[in-house]
Every structure is written in structure tokens, then in C-alpha cells.
């Protein structure tokens, strides 16, 4: 059961029934009401800050994030990122936001008048905020999957070893660290922490048994690379129509590396210019570095489409003057000729 609370910058924030139970657990704890209330507020704001860290970066990548406060803290759901690198930034932004909140608390407390620290509200707020934002962020960065640190560790392992091995290393590392926490970490009795440790261990066992996926495994898009090679070959053989067709196919591939995508758009733009599809060519060529080949194609496009301002700008640019003098003269003769 979930309740939509509010939106922050178009990011919906929901709360689950389990979060209510967590609050109830704290209020049952027997501390005085004021400290418990402060604790609940600080924890909620800190979790929100952490999840907003994830959510803002996910929103930057247009992955439609949403936040859920649930029994074990918070969760930021979003569409699947296209690249591991995007996931790294999204994941790191959570603890990053926590550390930033901790830092802000620390700076504020350093500059606060000493009388404030004796205030029955201000002092506890500062110490709780430091504890939650610094302490939890650092714990969260431990390489224990599915904590944020564990997810970053998994992405690192995927870079270093084969996927099947990376998953094993990820989950065995988590289990070893959790066992150490149980043995030496003072996790005793029936505390919430013990339940968290056991639940985390169980999640890792399930992932090792293959019952649940630990996260996406992205591989390099080999089809895209192949399409690029074929498009470049067709262009070299002056089969511009075929090169443009392959370029369009490549443009619609997903999970393409930046380099292949850029090269693909270059071939596509140049091919479109050569087959007279000038408006389409401009869409891809404007963003390209102004190599002689691109400059000539751009001139052709502007000339054909009647973009006089842009044409004149290009003709007086440094990029144009890098063309060989005789080629420059040829071009100027054509574009300056009276109709
Ligand atoms: Zn997080």
C-alpha cells in the first residue's frame, strides 16, 4: 500500500505502509517523545535528501525517477539507464547528497552561536543529522550489494572480469562482509540492524542462486559497430544512398558507444548531403567538428537551402580557410555566381 505524498521538481514522492511501521517501531522504542520526533524528522529528511540525489541525476538522463519511502529506508525507481557510466553517476549521487547534507550540518554547527548548542532542539538536530548523514552514507558506500557501494562495486567488477564471475565476486564479498558484521560488529539480539543484515544476506543468497537479477549487464552493441563499418565502406565506394540507409539503421540502435554514435552521424550527414537530402544532412552535420569534408557538405546544404547568413558566416570562418586555396576558389565561384 502506497500513498503519494507530493512532487519535488516533477519527481513523485510516495510513502509505503512499511515506512509507517518503521516509525511506529521507533516511537515504541521508549525514548522521550521529543527526541523520537526529532529523530523521525531528521531520518525522513535525510533519506529524502539521499534519494533526491539519485533522482536528480536520473532525471538529468531523462529516466523518469520516482521516490518511495519504505520499511528499509528509501528507494529511487527510474527507467533503465542506457550506459553503466550513467548508473555510476546515479548511484553515487545518493551517498554524495548524504555527505553534502552532513557537511552543511557541520558548517552550520561550527558557525552557530554557542548558546544555540544548549538549545534542547538545535543540539540534538545537529548531532542526529551528523550521525545519519555521515554515518549512514559511509556505511552505504561499503561494497555490500544491494547497498549503493555494493552496486558500484558490482559495476567495477563487471569491468574487470567476465559477467558471471563479477556477479559471484559481488555477492560473495557482500556475504563475507555481512558475516564479519555479525561476528564482530556488535549486531546482537533482535534489533532492526540484525534484521537488516539478515535480509541483505538473504538477498545475496537469492541473487547467487539466480532467483533474482542483481542488475543489468550491458554489453557493447556489436550490431552498431558492424553497421558503422558497412556504412563507412558504402560511403567510400560512393554508394551514398546505401550509406545513408545504414546510417539511419545505426541511429536507431540502442546502447551504442559515444564514439560509434558520433561516427555514425557523421557518415549519415555526409551521405544525406551527397544524395541531396540537405535538410536531413544539416540535422547531423551541425554538431560535427568542422573538418574540410564537413565544411564542404555544410556549404552545399546552406547553398541548396538558401541559408545565406549561415553560408556567409561559414565562408568567412577559419574552418573554410583551412581548405586548399584552389578548392576555395572553386566553391566561391559557384556560390558567388549570379544566377
Ligand atoms: Zn541510495
Tab-separated table of C-alpha atoms and ligand atoms in Angstrom:
chain	number	residue	atom	x	y	z
A	1	UNK	CA	0.000	0.000	0.000
A	2	UNK	CA	1.472	3.291	-1.081
A	3	UNK	CA	0.450	6.884	-0.658
A	4	UNK	CA	1.572	9.666	-2.959
A	5	UNK	CA	2.787	12.493	-0.726
A	6	UNK	CA	3.964	15.254	-3.055
A	7	UNK	CA	6.174	16.012	-6.053
A	8	UNK	CA	9.582	17.644	-5.871
A	9	UNK	CA	10.582	19.142	-9.232
A	10	UNK	CA	8.279	16.695	-11.062
A	11	UNK	CA	9.667	13.762	-9.070
A	12	UNK	CA	6.806	11.956	-7.293
A	13	UNK	CA	7.452	11.025	-3.660
A	14	UNK	CA	5.443	8.126	-2.241
A	15	UNK	CA	5.393	6.505	1.179
A	16	UNK	CA	4.617	2.852	1.838
A	17	UNK	CA	2.786	1.357	4.791
A	18	UNK	CA	6.092	-0.209	5.834
A	19	UNK	CA	7.552	3.222	6.474
A	20	UNK	CA	4.704	3.840	8.921
A	21	UNK	CA	5.616	0.598	10.685
A	22	UNK	CA	9.251	1.719	10.882
A	23	UNK	CA	8.143	4.990	12.514
A	24	UNK	CA	5.951	3.024	14.907
A	25	UNK	CA	8.948	0.855	15.829
A	26	UNK	CA	10.872	3.998	16.802
A	27	UNK	CA	8.011	5.514	18.769
A	28	UNK	CA	7.688	2.189	20.632
A	29	UNK	CA	11.400	2.433	21.453
A	30	UNK	CA	10.810	4.099	24.793
A	31	UNK	CA	12.884	7.252	24.272
A	32	UNK	CA	11.374	10.603	25.173
A	33	UNK	CA	8.808	11.857	22.706
A	34	UNK	CA	10.739	14.950	21.628
A	35	UNK	CA	13.925	13.050	20.718
A	36	UNK	CA	11.922	10.405	18.863
A	37	UNK	CA	10.021	13.058	16.929
A	38	UNK	CA	13.261	14.848	16.029
A	39	UNK	CA	14.849	11.544	15.057
A	40	UNK	CA	11.959	10.637	12.760
A	41	UNK	CA	12.039	14.068	11.097
A	42	UNK	CA	15.827	14.060	10.632
A	43	UNK	CA	15.834	10.500	9.308
A	44	UNK	CA	12.980	11.202	6.891
A	45	UNK	CA	14.609	14.381	5.565
A	46	UNK	CA	17.976	12.630	5.255
A	47	UNK	CA	16.504	9.677	3.362
A	48	UNK	CA	14.671	12.136	1.133
A	49	UNK	CA	17.919	14.053	0.501
A	50	UNK	CA	19.723	10.820	-0.366
A	51	UNK	CA	17.013	9.641	-2.761
A	52	UNK	CA	16.751	13.081	-4.352
A	53	UNK	CA	20.474	12.802	-5.097
A	54	UNK	CA	19.757	9.634	-7.110
A	55	UNK	CA	16.586	11.102	-8.614
A	56	UNK	CA	18.040	14.381	-9.885
A	57	UNK	CA	20.814	12.611	-11.782
A	58	UNK	CA	18.310	10.050	-13.130
A	59	UNK	CA	16.117	12.958	-14.235
A	60	UNK	CA	19.133	14.506	-15.979
A	61	UNK	CA	19.321	11.314	-18.057
A	62	UNK	CA	15.525	11.529	-18.649
A	63	UNK	CA	14.837	8.270	-16.816
A	64	UNK	CA	11.587	9.394	-15.104
A	65	UNK	CA	12.593	8.829	-11.461
A	66	UNK	CA	10.215	8.414	-8.535
A	67	UNK	CA	10.924	8.083	-4.821
A	68	UNK	CA	9.426	5.618	-2.365
A	69	UNK	CA	9.913	5.743	1.394
A	70	UNK	CA	9.554	2.167	2.581
A	71	UNK	CA	10.399	-0.058	5.534
A	72	UNK	CA	14.125	-0.196	4.893
A	73	UNK	CA	14.663	3.473	4.140
A	74	UNK	CA	14.161	4.806	0.658
A	75	UNK	CA	14.153	3.713	-2.921
A	76	UNK	CA	14.583	5.660	-6.137
A	77	UNK	CA	12.967	3.916	-9.086
A	78	UNK	CA	13.753	5.010	-12.604
A	79	UNK	CA	13.812	3.722	-16.162
A	80	UNK	CA	16.775	1.616	-17.076
A	81	UNK	CA	19.869	3.686	-17.827
A	82	UNK	CA	21.482	3.168	-21.193
A	83	UNK	CA	25.067	3.017	-20.003
A	84	UNK	CA	26.969	1.730	-16.981
A	85	UNK	CA	28.509	5.185	-16.646
A	86	UNK	CA	25.071	6.749	-16.178
A	87	UNK	CA	24.299	4.180	-13.468
A	88	UNK	CA	27.562	5.017	-11.711
A	89	UNK	CA	26.619	8.715	-11.501
A	90	UNK	CA	23.036	7.970	-10.437
A	91	UNK	CA	24.154	5.555	-7.701
A	92	UNK	CA	26.993	7.734	-6.393
A	93	UNK	CA	24.720	10.795	-6.181
A	94	UNK	CA	22.729	9.237	-3.294
A	95	UNK	CA	25.561	8.936	-0.752
A	96	UNK	CA	27.021	12.087	-2.320
A	97	UNK	CA	23.895	14.030	-1.336
A	98	UNK	CA	24.040	12.493	2.166
A	99	UNK	CA	27.656	13.554	2.657
A	100	UNK	CA	26.782	17.029	1.393
A	101	UNK	CA	23.925	17.317	3.921
A	102	UNK	CA	26.315	16.178	6.647
A	103	UNK	CA	28.843	18.782	5.551
A	104	UNK	CA	26.212	21.536	5.564
A	105	UNK	CA	25.137	20.493	9.099
A	106	UNK	CA	28.746	20.556	10.232
A	107	UNK	CA	29.437	24.003	8.765
A	108	UNK	CA	26.217	25.386	10.270
A	109	UNK	CA	27.080	23.963	13.710
A	110	UNK	CA	30.589	25.444	13.534
A	111	UNK	CA	29.201	28.903	12.827
A	112	UNK	CA	26.263	28.747	15.219
A	113	UNK	CA	26.433	30.847	18.403
A	114	UNK	CA	27.438	28.648	21.330
A	115	UNK	CA	24.147	29.368	23.099
A	116	UNK	CA	22.317	27.543	20.279
A	117	UNK	CA	24.048	24.289	21.075
A	118	UNK	CA	22.429	24.377	24.516
A	119	UNK	CA	19.021	24.746	22.915
A	120	UNK	CA	17.073	21.487	23.509
A	121	UNK	CA	16.154	21.289	19.805
A	122	UNK	CA	19.208	22.612	17.963
A	123	UNK	CA	21.890	20.471	19.634
A	124	UNK	CA	20.133	17.135	19.071
A	125	UNK	CA	19.237	18.098	15.488
A	126	UNK	CA	22.905	18.735	14.717
A	127	UNK	CA	24.178	15.524	16.297
A	128	UNK	CA	21.438	13.382	14.733
A	129	UNK	CA	21.986	14.923	11.306
A	130	UNK	CA	25.754	14.371	11.505
A	131	UNK	CA	25.223	10.767	12.639
A	132	UNK	CA	22.664	9.910	9.970
A	133	UNK	CA	24.158	11.781	7.023
A	134	UNK	CA	27.828	10.980	7.581
A	135	UNK	CA	27.417	7.613	9.292
A	136	UNK	CA	24.794	6.084	7.045
A	137	UNK	CA	26.356	7.467	3.857
A	138	UNK	CA	29.687	5.859	4.733
A	139	UNK	CA	28.060	2.526	5.649
A	140	UNK	CA	26.053	2.762	2.440
A	141	UNK	CA	29.297	3.023	0.477
A	142	UNK	CA	30.598	-0.343	1.771
A	143	UNK	CA	30.865	-2.902	-1.049
A	144	UNK	CA	27.831	-4.800	0.219
A	145	UNK	CA	25.253	-5.407	-2.509
A	146	UNK	CA	22.489	-4.051	-2.762
A	147	UNK	CA	23.766	-1.004	-0.870
A	148	UNK	CA	24.902	1.793	-3.178
A	149	UNK	CA	28.552	0.875	-2.528
A	150	UNK	CA	27.792	-2.740	-3.445
A	151	UNK	CA	26.165	-1.669	-6.702
A	152	UNK	CA	29.168	0.475	-7.612
A	153	UNK	CA	31.422	-2.451	-6.678
A	154	UNK	CA	29.397	-4.725	-8.973
A	155	UNK	CA	29.762	-2.299	-11.899
A	156	UNK	CA	33.508	-2.151	-11.229
A	157	UNK	CA	33.734	-5.970	-11.178
A	158	UNK	CA	31.800	-6.149	-14.458
A	159	UNK	CA	34.550	-4.041	-15.996
A	160	UNK	CA	37.328	-6.205	-14.595
A	161	UNK	CA	36.108	-9.785	-15.084
A	162	UNK	CA	33.517	-11.734	-17.085
A	163	UNK	CA	29.872	-11.081	-16.068
A	164	UNK	CA	29.182	-14.466	-14.410
A	165	UNK	CA	32.352	-14.147	-12.341
A	166	UNK	CA	31.618	-10.481	-11.493
A	167	UNK	CA	28.207	-11.433	-10.069
A	168	UNK	CA	29.775	-14.175	-7.928
A	169	UNK	CA	32.511	-11.889	-6.601
A	170	UNK	CA	29.903	-9.200	-5.835
A	171	UNK	CA	27.642	-11.438	-3.768
A	172	UNK	CA	30.356	-13.454	-2.009
A	173	UNK	CA	32.077	-10.208	-0.981
A	174	UNK	CA	28.771	-8.989	0.453
A	175	UNK	CA	28.193	-12.253	2.337
A	176	UNK	CA	31.709	-12.244	3.812
A	177	UNK	CA	31.368	-8.634	4.991
A	178	UNK	CA	27.911	-9.321	6.451
A	179	UNK	CA	29.261	-12.378	8.281
A	180	UNK	CA	32.058	-10.201	9.701
A	181	UNK	CA	29.465	-7.628	10.787
A	182	UNK	CA	27.528	-10.369	12.585
A	183	UNK	CA	30.630	-11.813	14.246
A	184	UNK	CA	32.486	-8.660	15.219
A	185	UNK	CA	30.188	-5.742	14.520
A	186	UNK	CA	28.144	-5.906	17.689
A	187	UNK	CA	24.950	-6.808	15.821
A	188	UNK	CA	23.082	-8.516	18.630
A	189	UNK	CA	19.650	-9.516	19.840
A	190	UNK	CA	16.605	-8.847	17.719
A	191	UNK	CA	17.495	-5.330	16.696
A	192	UNK	CA	16.404	-3.683	13.478
A	193	UNK	CA	20.047	-3.778	12.395
A	194	UNK	CA	20.173	-7.565	12.779
A	195	UNK	CA	17.075	-7.918	10.639
A	196	UNK	CA	18.635	-5.655	8.018
A	197	UNK	CA	21.844	-7.707	7.964
A	198	UNK	CA	19.927	-10.972	7.628
A	199	UNK	CA	17.651	-9.582	4.924
A	200	UNK	CA	20.662	-8.278	2.976
A	201	UNK	CA	22.432	-11.641	3.295
A	202	UNK	CA	19.307	-13.424	2.083
A	203	UNK	CA	19.100	-11.083	-0.949
A	204	UNK	CA	22.662	-12.010	-1.851
A	205	UNK	CA	21.980	-15.727	-1.484
A	206	UNK	CA	18.943	-15.364	-3.743
A	207	UNK	CA	20.995	-13.485	-6.324
A	208	UNK	CA	23.698	-16.185	-6.216
A	209	UNK	CA	21.086	-18.894	-6.750
A	210	UNK	CA	19.859	-16.971	-9.757
A	211	UNK	CA	16.443	-16.294	-8.236
A	212	UNK	CA	16.770	-12.569	-8.832
A	213	UNK	CA	18.881	-10.434	-11.142
A	214	UNK	CA	21.484	-8.237	-9.475
A	215	UNK	CA	21.201	-5.564	-12.145
A	216	UNK	CA	21.510	-5.139	-15.865
A	217	UNK	CA	24.535	-6.447	-17.724
A	218	UNK	CA	25.254	-4.263	-20.693
A	219	UNK	CA	27.482	-5.449	-23.460
A	220	UNK	CA	28.912	-3.426	-26.279
A	221	UNK	CA	26.441	-3.234	-29.163
A	222	UNK	CA	28.191	-5.294	-31.840
A	223	UNK	CA	25.448	-4.713	-34.411
A	224	UNK	CA	26.025	-0.957	-34.217
A	225	UNK	CA	29.757	-1.366	-34.784
A	226	UNK	CA	29.069	-3.595	-37.797
A	227	UNK	CA	26.546	-1.122	-39.228
A	228	UNK	CA	29.094	1.681	-38.888
A	229	UNK	CA	31.769	-0.296	-40.757
A	230	UNK	CA	29.322	-1.132	-43.562
A	231	UNK	CA	28.116	2.473	-43.785
A	232	UNK	CA	31.704	3.747	-43.967
A	233	UNK	CA	32.517	1.189	-46.666
A	234	UNK	CA	29.441	2.163	-48.713
A	235	UNK	CA	30.408	5.836	-48.380
A	236	UNK	CA	33.968	5.118	-49.510
A	237	UNK	CA	32.553	3.257	-52.540
A	238	UNK	CA	30.379	6.342	-53.196
A	239	UNK	CA	27.171	4.377	-52.667
A	240	UNK	CA	25.748	7.291	-50.665
A	241	UNK	CA	22.178	6.038	-50.685
A	242	UNK	CA	23.234	2.778	-49.052
A	243	UNK	CA	25.498	4.630	-46.602
A	244	UNK	CA	22.577	6.872	-45.592
A	245	UNK	CA	20.294	3.853	-45.167
A	246	UNK	CA	22.827	2.074	-42.930
A	247	UNK	CA	23.425	5.313	-41.027
A	248	UNK	CA	19.701	5.599	-40.287
A	249	UNK	CA	19.622	1.984	-39.060
A	250	UNK	CA	22.583	2.716	-36.798
A	251	UNK	CA	20.918	5.875	-35.486
A	252	UNK	CA	18.042	3.777	-34.145
A	253	UNK	CA	20.258	1.237	-32.380
A	254	UNK	CA	20.338	1.441	-28.582
A	255	UNK	CA	23.252	1.051	-26.202
A	256	UNK	CA	25.745	2.457	-28.698
A	257	UNK	CA	29.081	3.837	-27.515
A	258	UNK	CA	29.582	7.594	-27.916
A	259	UNK	CA	32.352	7.109	-30.473
A	260	UNK	CA	30.334	4.803	-32.745
A	261	UNK	CA	27.259	7.046	-32.467
A	262	UNK	CA	29.265	10.156	-33.439
A	263	UNK	CA	30.996	8.457	-36.386
A	264	UNK	CA	27.629	7.068	-37.490
A	265	UNK	CA	26.007	10.518	-37.527
A	266	UNK	CA	28.973	11.879	-39.489
A	267	UNK	CA	28.604	9.269	-42.249
A	268	UNK	CA	24.833	9.746	-42.205
A	269	UNK	CA	25.114	13.533	-42.504
A	270	UNK	CA	27.690	13.430	-45.295
A	271	UNK	CA	25.704	10.778	-47.201
A	272	UNK	CA	22.457	12.745	-46.907
A	273	UNK	CA	24.227	15.830	-48.277
A	274	UNK	CA	25.562	13.801	-51.196
A	275	UNK	CA	22.140	12.432	-52.151
A	276	UNK	CA	20.618	15.894	-51.953
A	277	UNK	CA	18.692	15.410	-48.704
A	278	UNK	CA	20.078	18.697	-47.391
A	279	UNK	CA	17.660	19.428	-44.537
A	280	UNK	CA	18.244	15.949	-43.124
A	281	UNK	CA	22.018	16.313	-43.585
A	282	UNK	CA	22.050	19.562	-41.580
A	283	UNK	CA	20.449	17.803	-38.596
A	284	UNK	CA	23.548	15.621	-38.221
A	285	UNK	CA	26.316	17.837	-39.579
A	286	UNK	CA	25.808	20.933	-37.415
A	287	UNK	CA	27.079	19.085	-34.337
A	288	UNK	CA	30.140	17.653	-36.108
A	289	UNK	CA	33.668	19.083	-35.838
A	290	UNK	CA	34.330	21.247	-38.905
A	291	UNK	CA	36.681	19.035	-40.867
A	292	UNK	CA	37.178	20.003	-44.551
A	293	UNK	CA	34.738	17.281	-45.590
A	294	UNK	CA	32.081	18.556	-43.178
A	295	UNK	CA	32.668	22.194	-44.157
A	296	UNK	CA	32.129	21.401	-47.847
A	297	UNK	CA	28.967	19.425	-47.085
A	298	UNK	CA	27.644	22.277	-44.902
A	299	UNK	CA	28.319	24.836	-47.645
A	300	UNK	CA	26.429	22.653	-50.101
A	301	UNK	CA	23.499	22.364	-47.684
A	302	UNK	CA	23.304	26.097	-46.897
A	303	UNK	CA	23.631	26.938	-50.585
A	304	UNK	CA	20.898	24.485	-51.578
A	305	UNK	CA	18.548	25.560	-48.784
A	306	UNK	CA	19.187	29.277	-49.237
A	307	UNK	CA	20.671	29.811	-45.793
A	308	UNK	CA	22.590	32.938	-46.840
A	309	UNK	CA	23.552	34.151	-43.371
A	310	UNK	CA	24.929	30.833	-42.290
A	311	UNK	CA	26.622	30.383	-45.661
A	312	UNK	CA	28.396	33.745	-45.406
A	313	UNK	CA	29.424	33.049	-41.833
A	314	UNK	CA	30.922	29.726	-42.828
A	315	UNK	CA	32.701	31.225	-45.864
A	316	UNK	CA	34.449	33.748	-43.626
A	317	UNK	CA	35.279	31.221	-40.884
A	318	UNK	CA	38.691	29.779	-40.089
A	319	UNK	CA	37.394	26.308	-40.964
A	320	UNK	CA	36.747	27.430	-44.553
A	321	UNK	CA	40.232	28.900	-44.859
A	322	UNK	CA	41.725	25.538	-43.983
A	323	UNK	CA	40.517	24.190	-47.345
A	324	UNK	CA	43.113	24.178	-50.160
A	325	UNK	CA	43.148	27.593	-51.987
A	326	UNK	CA	42.117	26.161	-55.366
A	327	UNK	CA	39.162	24.322	-53.772
A	328	UNK	CA	38.133	27.552	-52.003
A	329	UNK	CA	38.182	29.395	-55.305
A	330	UNK	CA	36.055	26.711	-56.973
A	331	UNK	CA	33.491	26.905	-54.215
A	332	UNK	CA	33.404	30.703	-54.181
A	333	UNK	CA	32.990	30.747	-57.973
A	334	UNK	CA	29.910	28.549	-57.639
A	335	UNK	CA	28.215	30.225	-54.696
A	336	UNK	CA	29.054	33.801	-55.766
A	337	UNK	CA	27.953	33.243	-59.378
A	338	UNK	CA	24.953	35.356	-60.346
A	339	UNK	CA	22.006	33.155	-61.268
B	1	LIG	ZN1	20.907	5.016	-2.405
